Amino acid sequence: MPKKLILIDGNAFMHRAYHALPKTLTLPDGTLVNALYGFSSFLIHMMEIEKPDYIAITFDHKAPTFRHLEFVSYKATRQKAPDDFYSQIPLIRDSLTALNVQQFSLPGYESDDLIGSIHEKFKSYEDLKFVIYTGDHDLMQLIDKNTEIAMPISGFKKINYIDEAKFQEKYGFPATKIIDYKALRGDSSDNIPGVKGIGEKTAVKLLQKFPNLEEIYLNINEVEPKISDKLKQSKENAYLSKKLATLCLDINLNIDLEDLKISQINTENLIKFFEKFQFKSLIARIKRISHYLSQKIDEKQTSMF
């Protein structure tokens, strides 16, 4: 039976937790902990339903990324989150340290790049399945026969799993072409420009005819004049957009798969951490999955002999 590696875009789920839970979730001194509680609740729920063998969580770094240096307007239209969101980030990171879950953040790179590089490092391993938890489409370029995307639909309870077949059915082209789609269509959420005047239908039609952006431009004479004119006028933006949309897959994180083993998780430390915040319901839930985690520890110890 294949082993399962769960990769989680930490930033996506911190934001989701912050906005999903009320600001009445505070400590006696008034400290807001809704994002901490929500993120922890999601993590426990994920372990309950997925029962992973390996897990890693990645986060954005506060330093500008190579994309910001390449394109000053990258993500420039995004609103800054409130201060009481940012004050909870160290608490969330501390909870993961207590749990002994591997977490990664590097200057110059986004959380998605780190996930892409971890995936690239281990995707050739036999009998290893990837489930990538995220809140947007950026990581869909990693979908393959052993990799699916898990996206929450409502809160954290319902998850939409997207594999190769589901992606093809929904978008009309393979997941590997999502970066070419963004090159043509752009992405307003990240302020990626794309080709001016090309919408969803035209982008899909082009990608159903040509394998990628480069082939579209090499065969521009085969494109109807009205569309080819737009492509010619925005050629520089198209290639820039593809570069911005493409994940960096060669970050050296200096890790082995064994470093990500779920058997290294320390529930006792996490329970002590939760006690400081009076998260009684989360303590009860983490105790419920302790049996599963104990089994993983037993498997690790058995495999050593």
PDB file of C-alpha atoms in Angstrom:
ATOM      1  CA  MET A   1       0.000   0.000   0.000  1.00  0.00           C
ATOM      2  CA  PRO A   2       1.406   3.435  -0.948  1.00  0.00           C
ATOM      3  CA  LYS A   3       2.682   5.735   1.796  1.00  0.00           C
ATOM      4  CA  LYS A   4       1.114   9.186   1.984  1.00  0.00           C
ATOM      5  CA  LEU A   5       2.918  12.536   2.225  1.00  0.00           C
ATOM      6  CA  ILE A   6       0.764  15.521   3.145  1.00  0.00           C
ATOM      7  CA  LEU A   7       2.060  18.968   2.126  1.00  0.00           C
ATOM      8  CA  ILE A   8       0.234  21.987   3.561  1.00  0.00           C
ATOM      9  CA  ASP A   9       0.326  25.607   2.427  1.00  0.00           C
ATOM     10  CA  GLY A  10       0.438  27.088   5.924  1.00  0.00           C
ATOM     11  CA  ASN A  11      -0.362  30.649   4.873  1.00  0.00           C
ATOM     12  CA  ALA A  12      -3.552  29.637   3.094  1.00  0.00           C
ATOM     13  CA  PHE A  13      -4.891  27.855   6.148  1.00  0.00           C
ATOM     14  CA  MET A  14      -3.827  30.529   8.638  1.00  0.00           C
ATOM     15  CA  HIS A  15      -5.832  33.083   6.664  1.00  0.00           C
ATOM     16  CA  ARG A  16      -8.778  30.735   6.288  1.00  0.00           C
ATOM     17  CA  ALA A  17      -8.803  30.037  10.028  1.00  0.00           C
ATOM     18  CA  TYR A  18      -8.617  33.747  10.876  1.00  0.00           C
ATOM     19  CA  HIS A  19     -11.578  34.640   8.680  1.00  0.00           C
ATOM     20  CA  ALA A  20     -13.645  31.538   9.492  1.00  0.00           C
ATOM     21  CA  LEU A  21     -13.755  31.928  13.259  1.00  0.00           C
ATOM     22  CA  PRO A  22     -15.197  34.853  15.253  1.00  0.00           C
ATOM     23  CA  LYS A  23     -13.047  37.456  16.936  1.00  0.00           C
ATOM     24  CA  THR A  24     -14.762  36.608  20.185  1.00  0.00           C
ATOM     25  CA  LEU A  25     -12.356  33.665  20.487  1.00  0.00           C
ATOM     26  CA  THR A  26      -9.930  35.278  22.927  1.00  0.00           C
ATOM     27  CA  LEU A  27      -7.971  34.520  26.066  1.00  0.00           C
ATOM     28  CA  PRO A  28      -9.008  36.067  29.412  1.00  0.00           C
ATOM     29  CA  ASP A  29      -6.549  38.912  28.809  1.00  0.00           C
ATOM     30  CA  GLY A  30      -8.212  39.706  25.471  1.00  0.00           C
ATOM     31  CA  THR A  31      -5.556  38.143  23.213  1.00  0.00           C
ATOM     32  CA  LEU A  32      -7.162  36.976  19.965  1.00  0.00           C
ATOM     33  CA  VAL A  33      -6.486  33.298  19.220  1.00  0.00           C
ATOM     34  CA  ASN A  34      -9.077  32.473  16.535  1.00  0.00           C
ATOM     35  CA  ALA A  35      -6.454  31.744  13.842  1.00  0.00           C
ATOM     36  CA  LEU A  36      -4.416  29.594  16.237  1.00  0.00           C
ATOM     37  CA  TYR A  37      -7.490  27.625  17.267  1.00  0.00           C
ATOM     38  CA  GLY A  38      -8.797  27.256  13.712  1.00  0.00           C
ATOM     39  CA  PHE A  39      -5.441  26.227  12.269  1.00  0.00           C
ATOM     40  CA  SER A  40      -4.917  23.657  15.025  1.00  0.00           C
ATOM     41  CA  SER A  41      -8.442  22.329  14.552  1.00  0.00           C
ATOM     42  CA  PHE A  42      -7.826  21.927  10.820  1.00  0.00           C
ATOM     43  CA  LEU A  43      -4.524  20.124  11.403  1.00  0.00           C
ATOM     44  CA  ILE A  44      -6.128  17.625  13.784  1.00  0.00           C
ATOM     45  CA  HIS A  45      -9.033  17.078  11.385  1.00  0.00           C
ATOM     46  CA  MET A  46      -6.609  16.519   8.505  1.00  0.00           C
ATOM     47  CA  MET A  47      -4.673  13.901  10.463  1.00  0.00           C
ATOM     48  CA  GLU A  48      -7.938  12.194  11.391  1.00  0.00           C
ATOM     49  CA  ILE A  49      -9.157  11.834   7.813  1.00  0.00           C
ATOM     50  CA  GLU A  50      -5.858  11.409   5.938  1.00  0.00           C
ATOM     51  CA  LYS A  51      -3.832   9.318   8.404  1.00  0.00           C
ATOM     52  CA  PRO A  52      -0.592  10.410   6.700  1.00  0.00           C
ATOM     53  CA  ASP A  53       2.777   8.721   6.949  1.00  0.00           C
ATOM     54  CA  TYR A  54       4.675  11.955   6.350  1.00  0.00           C
ATOM     55  CA  ILE A  55       3.802  15.624   6.755  1.00  0.00           C
ATOM     56  CA  ALA A  56       5.374  19.032   6.069  1.00  0.00           C
ATOM     57  CA  ILE A  57       3.988  22.559   6.343  1.00  0.00           C
ATOM     58  CA  THR A  58       5.371  25.559   4.482  1.00  0.00           C
ATOM     59  CA  PHE A  59       5.022  29.294   5.042  1.00  0.00           C
ATOM     60  CA  ASP A  60       5.735  32.501   3.152  1.00  0.00           C
ATOM     61  CA  HIS A  61       8.702  34.549   4.359  1.00  0.00           C
ATOM     62  CA  LYS A  62       8.300  38.249   5.081  1.00  0.00           C
ATOM     63  CA  ALA A  63      11.212  39.089   2.748  1.00  0.00           C
ATOM     64  CA  PRO A  64      10.378  39.947  -0.900  1.00  0.00           C
ATOM     65  CA  THR A  65      10.430  36.988  -3.288  1.00  0.00           C
ATOM     66  CA  PHE A  66      12.199  36.706  -6.628  1.00  0.00           C
ATOM     67  CA  ARG A  67       8.791  37.398  -8.219  1.00  0.00           C
ATOM     68  CA  HIS A  68       8.536  40.789  -6.497  1.00  0.00           C
ATOM     69  CA  LEU A  69      12.012  41.629  -7.781  1.00  0.00           C
ATOM     70  CA  GLU A  70      11.008  40.525 -11.293  1.00  0.00           C
ATOM     71  CA  PHE A  71       7.662  42.349 -11.286  1.00  0.00           C
ATOM     72  CA  VAL A  72       7.136  45.144  -8.760  1.00  0.00           C
ATOM     73  CA  SER A  73       3.340  44.929  -9.062  1.00  0.00           C
ATOM     74  CA  TYR A  74       3.233  41.222  -8.168  1.00  0.00           C
ATOM     75  CA  LYS A  75       0.456  40.744  -5.577  1.00  0.00           C
ATOM     76  CA  ALA A  76       0.471  44.532  -5.084  1.00  0.00           C
ATOM     77  CA  THR A  77      -3.323  44.730  -5.040  1.00  0.00           C
ATOM     78  CA  ARG A  78      -3.713  42.376  -2.081  1.00  0.00           C
ATOM     79  CA  GLN A  79      -4.920  43.987   1.121  1.00  0.00           C
ATOM     80  CA  LYS A  80      -2.703  43.664   4.184  1.00  0.00           C
ATOM     81  CA  ALA A  81      -4.223  41.495   6.894  1.00  0.00           C
ATOM     82  CA  PRO A  82      -5.039  43.074  10.285  1.00  0.00           C
ATOM     83  CA  ASP A  83      -2.368  43.223  12.973  1.00  0.00           C
ATOM     84  CA  ASP A  84      -4.246  40.735  15.155  1.00  0.00           C
ATOM     85  CA  PHE A  85      -3.761  38.158  12.396  1.00  0.00           C
ATOM     86  CA  TYR A  86      -0.002  38.647  12.217  1.00  0.00           C
ATOM     87  CA  SER A  87       0.317  38.490  15.993  1.00  0.00           C
ATOM     88  CA  GLN A  88      -0.967  34.913  15.863  1.00  0.00           C
ATOM     89  CA  ILE A  89       1.571  33.629  13.320  1.00  0.00           C
ATOM     90  CA  PRO A  90       4.318  33.035  15.933  1.00  0.00           C
ATOM     91  CA  LEU A  91       1.772  31.160  18.067  1.00  0.00           C
ATOM     92  CA  ILE A  92       0.845  28.902  15.144  1.00  0.00           C
ATOM     93  CA  ARG A  93       4.495  28.252  14.363  1.00  0.00           C
ATOM     94  CA  ASP A  94       5.117  27.502  18.076  1.00  0.00           C
ATOM     95  CA  SER A  95       2.243  24.994  18.089  1.00  0.00           C
ATOM     96  CA  LEU A  96       3.876  23.136  15.189  1.00  0.00           C
ATOM     97  CA  THR A  97       7.223  23.187  16.985  1.00  0.00           C
ATOM     98  CA  ALA A  98       5.523  21.688  20.042  1.00  0.00           C
ATOM     99  CA  LEU A  99       3.952  19.009  17.851  1.00  0.00           C
ATOM    100  CA  ASN A 100       7.331  18.414  16.170  1.00  0.00           C
ATOM    101  CA  VAL A 101       5.923  18.829  12.662  1.00  0.00           C
ATOM    102  CA  GLN A 102       8.501  19.877  10.071  1.00  0.00           C
ATOM    103  CA  GLN A 103       7.891  23.431   8.850  1.00  0.00           C
ATOM    104  CA  PHE A 104       9.735  25.422   6.217  1.00  0.00           C
ATOM    105  CA  SER A 105      10.112  29.105   5.312  1.00  0.00           C
ATOM    106  CA  LEU A 106      12.926  30.701   3.294  1.00  0.00           C
ATOM    107  CA  PRO A 107      13.721  34.302   2.256  1.00  0.00           C
ATOM    108  CA  GLY A 108      13.045  34.940  -1.422  1.00  0.00           C
ATOM    109  CA  TYR A 109      10.504  32.159  -1.869  1.00  0.00           C
ATOM    110  CA  GLU A 110       6.800  31.625  -1.383  1.00  0.00           C
ATOM    111  CA  SER A 111       5.218  28.774   0.520  1.00  0.00           C
ATOM    112  CA  ASP A 112       4.170  27.244  -2.820  1.00  0.00           C
ATOM    113  CA  ASP A 113       7.778  27.139  -4.057  1.00  0.00           C
ATOM    114  CA  LEU A 114       8.806  25.172  -0.991  1.00  0.00           C
ATOM    115  CA  ILE A 115       5.986  22.690  -1.551  1.00  0.00           C
ATOM    116  CA  GLY A 116       6.996  22.402  -5.195  1.00  0.00           C
ATOM    117  CA  SER A 117      10.621  21.694  -4.263  1.00  0.00           C
ATOM    118  CA  ILE A 118       9.666  19.084  -1.632  1.00  0.00           C
ATOM    119  CA  HIS A 119       7.387  17.434  -4.193  1.00  0.00           C
ATOM    120  CA  GLU A 120      10.120  17.480  -6.838  1.00  0.00           C
ATOM    121  CA  LYS A 121      12.643  15.940  -4.435  1.00  0.00           C
ATOM    122  CA  PHE A 122      10.461  12.969  -3.500  1.00  0.00           C
ATOM    123  CA  LYS A 123       8.123  12.436  -6.472  1.00  0.00           C
ATOM    124  CA  SER A 124      10.315   9.694  -7.937  1.00  0.00           C
ATOM    125  CA  TYR A 125      10.018   7.591  -4.788  1.00  0.00           C
ATOM    126  CA  GLU A 126       8.120   4.374  -5.368  1.00  0.00           C
ATOM    127  CA  ASP A 127       4.800   3.842  -3.584  1.00  0.00           C
ATOM    128  CA  LEU A 128       4.555   7.449  -2.372  1.00  0.00           C
ATOM    129  CA  LYS A 129       1.339   9.413  -2.789  1.00  0.00           C
ATOM    130  CA  PHE A 130       1.102  13.189  -2.343  1.00  0.00           C
ATOM    131  CA  VAL A 131      -1.894  15.151  -1.083  1.00  0.00           C
ATOM    132  CA  ILE A 132      -1.327  18.913  -1.235  1.00  0.00           C
ATOM    133  CA  TYR A 133      -3.592  21.082   0.905  1.00  0.00           C
ATOM    134  CA  THR A 134      -4.002  24.580  -0.463  1.00  0.00           C
ATOM    135  CA  GLY A 135      -6.537  27.347  -0.924  1.00  0.00           C
ATOM    136  CA  ASP A 136      -5.830  28.415  -4.513  1.00  0.00           C
ATOM    137  CA  HIS A 137      -4.851  27.168  -7.974  1.00  0.00           C
ATOM    138  CA  ASP A 138      -1.115  27.914  -7.917  1.00  0.00           C
ATOM    139  CA  LEU A 139      -0.136  24.406  -6.815  1.00  0.00           C
ATOM    140  CA  MET A 140      -2.297  22.606  -9.363  1.00  0.00           C
ATOM    141  CA  GLN A 141       0.672  22.499 -11.741  1.00  0.00           C
ATOM    142  CA  LEU A 142       2.027  19.723  -9.488  1.00  0.00           C
ATOM    143  CA  ILE A 143      -0.911  17.372 -10.101  1.00  0.00           C
ATOM    144  CA  ASP A 144       0.208  14.046 -11.559  1.00  0.00           C
ATOM    145  CA  LYS A 145      -0.689  10.363 -11.283  1.00  0.00           C
ATOM    146  CA  ASN A 146       0.542  10.266  -7.669  1.00  0.00           C
ATOM    147  CA  THR A 147      -0.422  13.803  -6.624  1.00  0.00           C
ATOM    148  CA  GLU A 148      -3.789  15.374  -5.906  1.00  0.00           C
ATOM    149  CA  ILE A 149      -4.818  18.762  -4.581  1.00  0.00           C
ATOM    150  CA  ALA A 150      -7.075  19.049  -1.525  1.00  0.00           C
ATOM    151  CA  MET A 151      -9.087  22.285  -1.341  1.00  0.00           C
ATOM    152  CA  PRO A 152     -11.539  23.112   1.462  1.00  0.00           C
ATOM    153  CA  ILE A 153     -15.045  23.936   0.257  1.00  0.00           C
ATOM    154  CA  SER A 154     -16.835  25.021   3.413  1.00  0.00           C
ATOM    155  CA  GLY A 155     -14.704  25.846   6.421  1.00  0.00           C
ATOM    156  CA  PHE A 156     -12.456  22.858   7.005  1.00  0.00           C
ATOM    157  CA  LYS A 157     -14.981  20.049   7.098  1.00  0.00           C
ATOM    158  CA  LYS A 158     -15.560  19.459   3.377  1.00  0.00           C
ATOM    159  CA  ILE A 159     -12.600  18.843   1.085  1.00  0.00           C
ATOM    160  CA  ASN A 160     -12.602  18.847  -2.712  1.00  0.00           C
ATOM    161  CA  TYR A 161      -9.935  16.498  -4.060  1.00  0.00           C
ATOM    162  CA  ILE A 162      -8.632  17.273  -7.550  1.00  0.00           C
ATOM    163  CA  ASP A 163      -6.621  14.670  -9.458  1.00  0.00           C
ATOM    164  CA  GLU A 164      -5.557  14.538 -13.111  1.00  0.00           C
ATOM    165  CA  ALA A 165      -8.944  13.360 -14.379  1.00  0.00           C
ATOM    166  CA  LYS A 166     -10.968  15.905 -12.385  1.00  0.00           C
ATOM    167  CA  PHE A 167      -8.725  18.747 -13.474  1.00  0.00           C
ATOM    168  CA  GLN A 168      -8.993  17.738 -17.144  1.00  0.00           C
ATOM    169  CA  GLU A 169     -12.760  17.435 -16.856  1.00  0.00           C
ATOM    170  CA  LYS A 170     -13.172  20.850 -15.229  1.00  0.00           C
ATOM    171  CA  TYR A 171     -10.680  22.929 -17.223  1.00  0.00           C
ATOM    172  CA  GLY A 172     -10.456  21.117 -20.548  1.00  0.00           C
ATOM    173  CA  PHE A 173      -6.667  20.759 -20.558  1.00  0.00           C
ATOM    174  CA  PRO A 174      -4.039  18.885 -18.460  1.00  0.00           C
ATOM    175  CA  ALA A 175      -2.930  20.299 -15.107  1.00  0.00           C
ATOM    176  CA  THR A 176       0.614  20.788 -16.416  1.00  0.00           C
ATOM    177  CA  LYS A 177      -0.739  23.578 -18.634  1.00  0.00           C
ATOM    178  CA  ILE A 178      -2.070  25.719 -15.768  1.00  0.00           C
ATOM    179  CA  ILE A 179       1.030  27.941 -15.986  1.00  0.00           C
ATOM    180  CA  ASP A 180       0.390  28.485 -19.702  1.00  0.00           C
ATOM    181  CA  TYR A 181      -3.248  29.243 -18.920  1.00  0.00           C
ATOM    182  CA  LYS A 182      -2.166  31.902 -16.424  1.00  0.00           C
ATOM    183  CA  ALA A 183       0.312  33.258 -18.975  1.00  0.00           C
ATOM    184  CA  LEU A 184      -2.610  33.842 -21.349  1.00  0.00           C
ATOM    185  CA  ARG A 185      -5.473  34.592 -18.974  1.00  0.00           C
ATOM    186  CA  GLY A 186      -3.538  36.267 -16.170  1.00  0.00           C
ATOM    187  CA  ASP A 187      -4.453  36.008 -12.511  1.00  0.00           C
ATOM    188  CA  SER A 188      -6.044  39.024 -10.852  1.00  0.00           C
ATOM    189  CA  SER A 189      -5.552  37.625  -7.338  1.00  0.00           C
ATOM    190  CA  ASP A 190      -1.758  37.703  -7.829  1.00  0.00           C
ATOM    191  CA  ASN A 191      -1.833  40.705 -10.179  1.00  0.00           C
ATOM    192  CA  ILE A 192      -0.358  38.608 -13.013  1.00  0.00           C
ATOM    193  CA  PRO A 193      -1.154  40.537 -16.226  1.00  0.00           C
ATOM    194  CA  GLY A 194      -1.499  37.814 -18.888  1.00  0.00           C
ATOM    195  CA  VAL A 195      -2.451  38.782 -22.447  1.00  0.00           C
ATOM    196  CA  LYS A 196      -4.764  41.760 -22.638  1.00  0.00           C
ATOM    197  CA  GLY A 197      -8.075  40.857 -24.258  1.00  0.00           C
ATOM    198  CA  ILE A 198      -7.770  37.079 -23.897  1.00  0.00           C
ATOM    199  CA  GLY A 199     -10.388  35.520 -21.656  1.00  0.00           C
ATOM    200  CA  GLU A 200     -11.019  32.080 -20.269  1.00  0.00           C
ATOM    201  CA  LYS A 201     -12.615  30.547 -23.379  1.00  0.00           C
ATOM    202  CA  THR A 202      -9.911  31.754 -25.751  1.00  0.00           C
ATOM    203  CA  ALA A 203      -7.130  30.625 -23.419  1.00  0.00           C
ATOM    204  CA  VAL A 204      -8.644  27.137 -23.151  1.00  0.00           C
ATOM    205  CA  LYS A 205      -9.138  26.916 -26.928  1.00  0.00           C
ATOM    206  CA  LEU A 206      -5.485  27.827 -27.534  1.00  0.00           C
ATOM    207  CA  LEU A 207      -4.244  25.264 -25.013  1.00  0.00           C
ATOM    208  CA  GLN A 208      -6.406  22.562 -26.547  1.00  0.00           C
ATOM    209  CA  LYS A 209      -4.721  23.242 -29.894  1.00  0.00           C
ATOM    210  CA  PHE A 210      -1.137  23.907 -28.763  1.00  0.00           C
ATOM    211  CA  PRO A 211       0.941  22.173 -26.040  1.00  0.00           C
ATOM    212  CA  ASN A 212       2.195  25.360 -24.353  1.00  0.00           C
ATOM    213  CA  LEU A 213       2.756  29.109 -24.635  1.00  0.00           C
ATOM    214  CA  GLU A 214       6.007  28.708 -26.539  1.00  0.00           C
ATOM    215  CA  GLU A 215       4.342  26.606 -29.244  1.00  0.00           C
ATOM    216  CA  ILE A 216       1.545  29.142 -29.579  1.00  0.00           C
ATOM    217  CA  TYR A 217       4.066  31.845 -30.453  1.00  0.00           C
ATOM    218  CA  LEU A 218       6.095  29.534 -32.712  1.00  0.00           C
ATOM    219  CA  ASN A 219       2.906  28.834 -34.663  1.00  0.00           C
ATOM    220  CA  ILE A 220       1.325  32.265 -34.356  1.00  0.00           C
ATOM    221  CA  ASN A 221       0.335  32.197 -38.057  1.00  0.00           C
ATOM    222  CA  GLU A 222      -2.055  29.342 -37.277  1.00  0.00           C
ATOM    223  CA  VAL A 223      -3.964  31.524 -34.806  1.00  0.00           C
ATOM    224  CA  GLU A 224      -6.869  33.600 -36.089  1.00  0.00           C
ATOM    225  CA  PRO A 225      -5.756  37.208 -36.808  1.00  0.00           C
ATOM    226  CA  LYS A 226      -7.868  38.872 -34.107  1.00  0.00           C
ATOM    227  CA  ILE A 227      -6.303  36.676 -31.410  1.00  0.00           C
ATOM    228  CA  SER A 228      -2.786  36.658 -32.872  1.00  0.00           C
ATOM    229  CA  ASP A 229      -2.730  40.467 -32.817  1.00  0.00           C
ATOM    230  CA  LYS A 230      -3.452  40.431 -29.079  1.00  0.00           C
ATOM    231  CA  LEU A 231      -0.784  37.797 -28.524  1.00  0.00           C
ATOM    232  CA  LYS A 232       1.810  39.782 -30.457  1.00  0.00           C
ATOM    233  CA  GLN A 233       1.014  42.995 -28.588  1.00  0.00           C
ATOM    234  CA  SER A 234       1.315  41.305 -25.182  1.00  0.00           C
ATOM    235  CA  LYS A 235       4.126  38.835 -25.881  1.00  0.00           C
ATOM    236  CA  GLU A 236       6.398  40.260 -23.197  1.00  0.00           C
ATOM    237  CA  ASN A 237       3.627  40.153 -20.594  1.00  0.00           C
ATOM    238  CA  ALA A 238       2.713  36.606 -21.594  1.00  0.00           C
ATOM    239  CA  TYR A 239       6.208  35.286 -20.965  1.00  0.00           C
ATOM    240  CA  LEU A 240       6.545  37.329 -17.778  1.00  0.00           C
ATOM    241  CA  SER A 241       3.230  35.945 -16.562  1.00  0.00           C
ATOM    242  CA  LYS A 242       4.333  32.367 -17.184  1.00  0.00           C
ATOM    243  CA  LYS A 243       7.539  32.993 -15.266  1.00  0.00           C
ATOM    244  CA  LEU A 244       5.595  34.437 -12.333  1.00  0.00           C
ATOM    245  CA  ALA A 245       3.163  31.517 -12.332  1.00  0.00           C
ATOM    246  CA  THR A 246       5.823  28.803 -12.512  1.00  0.00           C
ATOM    247  CA  LEU A 247       6.865  27.281  -9.196  1.00  0.00           C
ATOM    248  CA  CYS A 248      10.523  27.073  -8.259  1.00  0.00           C
ATOM    249  CA  LEU A 249      11.282  23.355  -7.946  1.00  0.00           C
ATOM    250  CA  ASP A 250      14.986  23.310  -7.152  1.00  0.00           C
ATOM    251  CA  ILE A 251      15.280  24.850  -3.684  1.00  0.00           C
ATOM    252  CA  ASN A 252      17.801  22.867  -1.639  1.00  0.00           C
ATOM    253  CA  LEU A 253      16.006  22.171   1.649  1.00  0.00           C
ATOM    254  CA  ASN A 254      18.538  19.549   2.787  1.00  0.00           C
ATOM    255  CA  ILE A 255      15.928  17.074   4.029  1.00  0.00           C
ATOM    256  CA  ASP A 256      15.310  13.355   3.806  1.00  0.00           C
ATOM    257  CA  LEU A 257      11.879  11.767   3.615  1.00  0.00           C
ATOM    258  CA  GLU A 258      12.451  10.239   7.054  1.00  0.00           C
ATOM    259  CA  ASP A 259      12.640  13.777   8.483  1.00  0.00           C
ATOM    260  CA  LEU A 260       8.953  14.199   7.650  1.00  0.00           C
ATOM    261  CA  LYS A 261       7.703  11.018   9.340  1.00  0.00           C
ATOM    262  CA  ILE A 262       4.466  11.398  11.282  1.00  0.00           C
ATOM    263  CA  SER A 263       5.909   9.059  13.940  1.00  0.00           C
ATOM    264  CA  GLN A 264       8.059  11.956  15.146  1.00  0.00           C
ATOM    265  CA  ILE A 265       4.990  13.914  16.238  1.00  0.00           C
ATOM    266  CA  ASN A 266       4.825  14.739  19.949  1.00  0.00           C
ATOM    267  CA  THR A 267       1.202  14.933  21.089  1.00  0.00           C
ATOM    268  CA  GLU A 268       2.146  15.333  24.745  1.00  0.00           C
ATOM    269  CA  ASN A 269       3.973  18.560  24.023  1.00  0.00           C
ATOM    270  CA  LEU A 270       1.058  19.842  21.970  1.00  0.00           C
ATOM    271  CA  ILE A 271      -1.399  19.040  24.763  1.00  0.00           C
ATOM    272  CA  LYS A 272       0.748  21.080  27.166  1.00  0.00           C
ATOM    273  CA  PHE A 273       0.787  23.889  24.606  1.00  0.00           C
ATOM    274  CA  PHE A 274      -3.019  23.769  24.255  1.00  0.00           C
ATOM    275  CA  GLU A 275      -3.439  23.809  28.035  1.00  0.00           C
ATOM    276  CA  LYS A 276      -1.812  27.260  28.140  1.00  0.00           C
ATOM    277  CA  PHE A 277      -4.578  28.513  25.848  1.00  0.00           C
ATOM    278  CA  GLN A 278      -7.377  26.524  27.497  1.00  0.00           C
ATOM    279  CA  PHE A 279      -8.184  24.682  24.236  1.00  0.00           C
ATOM    280  CA  LYS A 280     -10.052  21.887  26.018  1.00  0.00           C
ATOM    281  CA  SER A 281     -11.932  20.590  22.966  1.00  0.00           C
ATOM    282  CA  LEU A 282      -8.715  20.399  20.930  1.00  0.00           C
ATOM    283  CA  ILE A 283      -6.995  18.496  23.750  1.00  0.00           C
ATOM    284  CA  ALA A 284      -9.807  15.934  23.673  1.00  0.00           C
ATOM    285  CA  ARG A 285      -9.492  15.596  19.900  1.00  0.00           C
ATOM    286  CA  ILE A 286      -5.701  15.232  19.890  1.00  0.00           C
ATOM    287  CA  LYS A 287      -6.050  12.497  22.488  1.00  0.00           C
ATOM    288  CA  ARG A 288      -8.448  10.684  20.155  1.00  0.00           C
ATOM    289  CA  ILE A 289      -5.866  10.477  17.380  1.00  0.00           C
ATOM    290  CA  SER A 290      -3.042   9.529  19.725  1.00  0.00           C
ATOM    291  CA  HIS A 291      -3.854   5.859  19.091  1.00  0.00           C
ATOM    292  CA  TYR A 292      -3.255   6.278  15.354  1.00  0.00           C
ATOM    293  CA  LEU A 293      -0.025   8.177  15.999  1.00  0.00           C
ATOM    294  CA  SER A 294       1.107   5.495  18.456  1.00  0.00           C
ATOM    295  CA  GLN A 295       0.615   2.905  15.717  1.00  0.00           C
ATOM    296  CA  LYS A 296       2.877   4.927  13.419  1.00  0.00           C
ATOM    297  CA  ILE A 297       5.535   5.096  16.153  1.00  0.00           C
ATOM    298  CA  ASP A 298       5.265   1.328  16.650  1.00  0.00           C
ATOM    299  CA  GLU A 299       5.680   0.815  12.885  1.00  0.00           C
ATOM    300  CA  LYS A 300       8.804   2.965  12.934  1.00  0.00           C
ATOM    301  CA  GLN A 301      10.303   1.037  15.834  1.00  0.00           C
ATOM    302  CA  THR A 302       9.443  -2.332  14.237  1.00  0.00           C
ATOM    303  CA  SER A 303      11.067  -1.298  10.945  1.00  0.00           C
ATOM    304  CA  MET A 304      14.333  -0.698  12.787  1.00  0.00           C
ATOM    305  CA  PHE A 305      14.798  -4.427  13.501  1.00  0.00           C
TER     306      PHE A 305
END
